[in-house]
GROMACS .gro file of C-alpha atoms in nm:
model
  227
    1UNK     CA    1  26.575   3.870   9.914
    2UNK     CA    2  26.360   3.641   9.719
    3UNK     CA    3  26.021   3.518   9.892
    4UNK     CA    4  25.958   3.098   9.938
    5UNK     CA    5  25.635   2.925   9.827
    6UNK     CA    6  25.416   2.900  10.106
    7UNK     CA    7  25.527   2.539  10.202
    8UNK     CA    8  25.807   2.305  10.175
    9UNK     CA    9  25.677   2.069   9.956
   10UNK     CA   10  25.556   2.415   9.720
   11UNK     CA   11  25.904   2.585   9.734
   12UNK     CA   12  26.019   2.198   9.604
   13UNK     CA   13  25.812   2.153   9.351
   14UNK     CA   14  25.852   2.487   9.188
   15UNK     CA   15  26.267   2.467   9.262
   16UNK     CA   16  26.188   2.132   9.032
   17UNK     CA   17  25.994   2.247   8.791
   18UNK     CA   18  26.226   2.518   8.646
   19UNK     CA   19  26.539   2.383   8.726
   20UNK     CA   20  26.397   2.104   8.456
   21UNK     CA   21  26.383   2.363   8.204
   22UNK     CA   22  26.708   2.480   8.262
   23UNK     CA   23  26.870   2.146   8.241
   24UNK     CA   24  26.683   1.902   8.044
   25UNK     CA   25  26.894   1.638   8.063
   26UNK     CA   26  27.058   1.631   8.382
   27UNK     CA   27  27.343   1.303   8.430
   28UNK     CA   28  27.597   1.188   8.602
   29UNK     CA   29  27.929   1.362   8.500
   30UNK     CA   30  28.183   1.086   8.625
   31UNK     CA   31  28.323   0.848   8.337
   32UNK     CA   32  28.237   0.460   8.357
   33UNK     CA   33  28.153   0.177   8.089
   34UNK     CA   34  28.046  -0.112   8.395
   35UNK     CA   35  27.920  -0.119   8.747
   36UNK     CA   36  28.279  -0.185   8.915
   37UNK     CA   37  28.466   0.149   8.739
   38UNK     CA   38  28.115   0.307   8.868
   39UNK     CA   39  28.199   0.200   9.224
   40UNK     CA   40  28.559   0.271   9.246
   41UNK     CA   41  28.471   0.640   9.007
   42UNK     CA   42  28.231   0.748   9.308
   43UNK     CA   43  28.474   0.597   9.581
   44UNK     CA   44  28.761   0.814   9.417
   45UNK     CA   45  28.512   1.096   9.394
   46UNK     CA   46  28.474   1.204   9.774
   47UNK     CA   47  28.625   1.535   9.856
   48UNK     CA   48  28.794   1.546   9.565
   49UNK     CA   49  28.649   1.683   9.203
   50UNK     CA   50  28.451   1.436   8.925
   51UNK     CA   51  28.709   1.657   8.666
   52UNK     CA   52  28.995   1.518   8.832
   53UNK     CA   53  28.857   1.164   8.913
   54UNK     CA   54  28.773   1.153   8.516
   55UNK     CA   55  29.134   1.232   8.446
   56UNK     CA   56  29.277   0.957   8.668
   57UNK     CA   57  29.060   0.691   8.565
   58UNK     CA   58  29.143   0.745   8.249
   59UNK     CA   59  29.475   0.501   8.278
   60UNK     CA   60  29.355   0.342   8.629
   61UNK     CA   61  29.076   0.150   8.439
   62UNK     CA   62  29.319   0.025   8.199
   63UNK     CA   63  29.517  -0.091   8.458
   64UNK     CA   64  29.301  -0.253   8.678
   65UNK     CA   65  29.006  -0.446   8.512
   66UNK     CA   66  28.855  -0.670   8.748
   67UNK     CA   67  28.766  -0.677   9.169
   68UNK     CA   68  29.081  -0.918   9.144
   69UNK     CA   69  29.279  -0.660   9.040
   70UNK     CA   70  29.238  -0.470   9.303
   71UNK     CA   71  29.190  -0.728   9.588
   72UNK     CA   72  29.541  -0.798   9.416
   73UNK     CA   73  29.731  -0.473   9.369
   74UNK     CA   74  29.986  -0.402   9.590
   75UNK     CA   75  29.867  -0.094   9.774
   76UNK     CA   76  30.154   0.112   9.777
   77UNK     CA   77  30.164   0.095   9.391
   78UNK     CA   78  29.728   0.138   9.376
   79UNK     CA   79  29.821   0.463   9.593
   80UNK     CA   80  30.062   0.599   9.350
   81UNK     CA   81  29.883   0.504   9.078
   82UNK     CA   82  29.576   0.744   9.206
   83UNK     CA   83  29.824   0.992   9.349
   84UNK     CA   84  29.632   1.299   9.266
   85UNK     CA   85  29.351   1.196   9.412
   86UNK     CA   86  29.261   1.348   9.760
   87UNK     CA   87  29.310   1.076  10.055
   88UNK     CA   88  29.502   0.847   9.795
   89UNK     CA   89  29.645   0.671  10.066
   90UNK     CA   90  29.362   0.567  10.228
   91UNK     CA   91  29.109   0.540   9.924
   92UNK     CA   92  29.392   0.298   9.738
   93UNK     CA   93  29.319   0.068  10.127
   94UNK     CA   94  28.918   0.114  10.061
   95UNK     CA   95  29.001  -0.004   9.687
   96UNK     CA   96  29.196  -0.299   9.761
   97UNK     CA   97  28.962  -0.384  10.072
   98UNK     CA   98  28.613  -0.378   9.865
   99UNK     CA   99  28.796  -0.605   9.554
  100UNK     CA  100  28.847  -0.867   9.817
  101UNK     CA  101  28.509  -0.809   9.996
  102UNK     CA  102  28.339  -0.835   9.585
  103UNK     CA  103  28.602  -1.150   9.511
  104UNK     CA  104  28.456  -1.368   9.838
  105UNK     CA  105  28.134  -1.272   9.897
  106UNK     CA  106  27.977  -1.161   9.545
  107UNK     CA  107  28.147  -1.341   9.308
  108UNK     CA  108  28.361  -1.030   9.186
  109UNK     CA  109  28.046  -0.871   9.088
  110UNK     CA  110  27.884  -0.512   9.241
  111UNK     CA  111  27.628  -0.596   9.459
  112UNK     CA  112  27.250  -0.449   9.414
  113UNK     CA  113  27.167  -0.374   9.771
  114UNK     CA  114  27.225  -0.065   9.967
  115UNK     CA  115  27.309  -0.303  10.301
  116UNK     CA  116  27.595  -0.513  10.097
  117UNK     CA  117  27.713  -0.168   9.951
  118UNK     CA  118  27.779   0.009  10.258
  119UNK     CA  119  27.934  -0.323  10.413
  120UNK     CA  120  28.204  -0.223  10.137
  121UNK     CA  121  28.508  -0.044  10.280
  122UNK     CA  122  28.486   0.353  10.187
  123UNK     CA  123  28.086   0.331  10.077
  124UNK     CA  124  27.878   0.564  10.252
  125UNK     CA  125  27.490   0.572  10.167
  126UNK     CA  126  27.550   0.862   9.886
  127UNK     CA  127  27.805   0.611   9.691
  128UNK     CA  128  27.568   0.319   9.787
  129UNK     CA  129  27.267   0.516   9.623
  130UNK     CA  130  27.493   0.648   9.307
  131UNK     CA  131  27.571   0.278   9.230
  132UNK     CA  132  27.245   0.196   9.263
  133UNK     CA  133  27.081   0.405   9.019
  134UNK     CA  134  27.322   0.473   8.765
  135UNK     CA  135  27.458   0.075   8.811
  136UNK     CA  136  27.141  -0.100   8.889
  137UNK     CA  137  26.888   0.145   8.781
  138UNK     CA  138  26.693   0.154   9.145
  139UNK     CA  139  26.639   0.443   9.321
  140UNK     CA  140  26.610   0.346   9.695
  141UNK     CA  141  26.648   0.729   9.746
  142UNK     CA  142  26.881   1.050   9.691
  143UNK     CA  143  27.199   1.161   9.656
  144UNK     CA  144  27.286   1.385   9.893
  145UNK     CA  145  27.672   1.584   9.777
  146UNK     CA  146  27.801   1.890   9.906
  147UNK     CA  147  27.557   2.083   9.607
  148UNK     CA  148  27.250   1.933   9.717
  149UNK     CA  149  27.381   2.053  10.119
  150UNK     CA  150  27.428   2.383  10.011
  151UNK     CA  151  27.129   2.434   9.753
  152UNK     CA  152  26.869   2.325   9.962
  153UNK     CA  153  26.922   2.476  10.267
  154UNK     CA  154  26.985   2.854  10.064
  155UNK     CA  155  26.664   2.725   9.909
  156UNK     CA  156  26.484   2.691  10.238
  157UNK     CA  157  26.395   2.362  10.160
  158UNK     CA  158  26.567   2.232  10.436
  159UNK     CA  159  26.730   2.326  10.776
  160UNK     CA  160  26.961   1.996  10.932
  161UNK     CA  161  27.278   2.016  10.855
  162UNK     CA  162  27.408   1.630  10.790
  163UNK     CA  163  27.349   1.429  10.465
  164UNK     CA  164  27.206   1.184  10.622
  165UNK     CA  165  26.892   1.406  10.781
  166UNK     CA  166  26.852   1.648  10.468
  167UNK     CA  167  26.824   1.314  10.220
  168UNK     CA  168  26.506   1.213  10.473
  169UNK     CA  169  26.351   1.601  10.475
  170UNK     CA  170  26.384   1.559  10.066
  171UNK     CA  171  26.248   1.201  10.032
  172UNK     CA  172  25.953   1.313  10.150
  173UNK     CA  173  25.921   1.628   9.965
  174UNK     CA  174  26.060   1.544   9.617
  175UNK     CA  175  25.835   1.309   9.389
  176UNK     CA  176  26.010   0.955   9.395
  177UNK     CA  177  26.031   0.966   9.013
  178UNK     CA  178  26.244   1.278   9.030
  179UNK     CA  179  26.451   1.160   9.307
  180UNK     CA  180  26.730   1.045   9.090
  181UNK     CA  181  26.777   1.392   8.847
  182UNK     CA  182  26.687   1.624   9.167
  183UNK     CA  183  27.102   1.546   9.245
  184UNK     CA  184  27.181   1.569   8.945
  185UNK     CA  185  26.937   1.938   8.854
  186UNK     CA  186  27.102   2.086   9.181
  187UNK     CA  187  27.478   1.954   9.078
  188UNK     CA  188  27.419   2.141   8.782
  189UNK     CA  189  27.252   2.500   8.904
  190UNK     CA  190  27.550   2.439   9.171
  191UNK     CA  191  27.836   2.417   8.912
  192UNK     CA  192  27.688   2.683   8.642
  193UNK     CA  193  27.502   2.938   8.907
  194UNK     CA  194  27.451   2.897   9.263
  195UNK     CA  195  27.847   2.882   9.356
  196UNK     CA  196  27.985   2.805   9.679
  197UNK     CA  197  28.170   3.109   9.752
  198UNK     CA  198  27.997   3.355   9.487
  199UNK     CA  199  27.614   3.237   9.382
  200UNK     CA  200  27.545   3.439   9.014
  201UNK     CA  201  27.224   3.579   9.176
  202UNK     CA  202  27.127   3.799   8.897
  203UNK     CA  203  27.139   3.494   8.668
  204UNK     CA  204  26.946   3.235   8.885
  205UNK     CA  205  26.619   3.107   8.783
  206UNK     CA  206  26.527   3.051   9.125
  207UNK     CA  207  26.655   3.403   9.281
  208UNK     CA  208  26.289   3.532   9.306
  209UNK     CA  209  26.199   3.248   9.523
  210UNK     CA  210  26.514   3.224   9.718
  211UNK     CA  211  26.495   3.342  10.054
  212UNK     CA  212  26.954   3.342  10.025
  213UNK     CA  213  26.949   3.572   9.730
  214UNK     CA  214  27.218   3.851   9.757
  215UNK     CA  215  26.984   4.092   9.496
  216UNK     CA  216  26.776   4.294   9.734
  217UNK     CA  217  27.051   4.370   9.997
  218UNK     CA  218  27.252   4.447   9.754
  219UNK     CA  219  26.991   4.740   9.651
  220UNK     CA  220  26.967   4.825   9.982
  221UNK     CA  221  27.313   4.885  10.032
  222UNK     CA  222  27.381   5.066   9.707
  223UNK     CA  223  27.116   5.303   9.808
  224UNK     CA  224  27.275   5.345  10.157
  225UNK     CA  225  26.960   5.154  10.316
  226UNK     CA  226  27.177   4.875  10.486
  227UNK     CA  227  26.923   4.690  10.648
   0.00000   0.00000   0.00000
């Protein structure tokens, strides 16, 4: 098992530091050209995969151009149209909802505040915050996904449990000007190494400071020294 920096804030820098050199350039994966196929990308995105959310928008953004065309859209036909999307029946509702919130009260444009975001139907603080750095470019704090959950708590960075609590442990233990690619340096150690079900242990830059990693009790148990 690997052995955590003495503090925190040590164990997060150092996490930081190399996960930089193993992803320089660290982005967003989901596919947008404006702020409004941002929003509904990142709406469409929850439980559901950026790979198949890509896919989808691929024809839904041809379709549907404007907040009026979704205030607009019949839902039924919005639903089908984003079929393979988990929840489609209720994320086509959030879709429809939010175009007619954007058509009345912002002038069919994406707001730049995290209060009118999450007054949006189906925007939670992790959309509001992905709209507002990769729409806006500000960075009122971080992105907390189901990577950054599982990374930093088999990092020992943090120990709470809900998004909401582990994205106020990290504001005040990542640097502000890394807290925009810190989501995006974990989404990408999460995807290539540090899987869900089967973290690549041998292969992880971080194993050595990991207190999670798999390596010595695996040693111990080849050797018959269960422990």
């Amino acid at each position: 098992m690997g052995t955590p920096l003495d503090s925190r804030a040590e164990q997060t820098l150092e996490v930081v530091d190399r996960l930089y050199e193993e992803y320089p350039d660290p982005t967003i994966s989901l596919h947008f050209s404006n702020r409004l196929e941002l929003l509904v990308a990142v709406m469409l995105s929850a439980q559901c995969t950026d790979e198949r959310v890509n896919k989808t928008t691929e024809t839904l953004f041809e379709k549907y151009r404007t907040a009026e065309d979704y205030a607009n859209a019949d839902e039924a036909e919005l639903s089908e149209d984003i079929g393979s999307i988990t929840y489609h029946n209720s994320k086509a509702g959030y879709l429809k909802e939010t175009g007619r919130i954007l058509v009345e009260e912002h002038g069919g444009e994406v707001p730049d505040t995290m209060s009118d975001l999450t007054d949006l139907q189906g925007v939670g603080r992790k959309t509001a915050n992905v709209v507002l750095q990769h729409g806006h470019d500000l960075t009122e704090g971080i992105v907390v996904d189901t990577h950054v959950q599982r990374l930093t708590r088999r990092l020992g960075i943090t120990e709470e449990e809900s998004p909401e609590k582990i994205e106020q442990d990290l504001l005040g233990l990542v640097p502000e000007d890394d807290w925009k690619e810190f989501t995006h340096l974990l989404i990408s150690h999460g995807r290539a190494v540090c899987d869900a079900r089967n973290p690549d242990c041998d292969e992880c830059v971080l194993e050595d400071i990991c207190p999670s990693s798999k390596l010595d009790s695996e040693v111990d148990l080849a050797s018959g020294e269960a422990w």
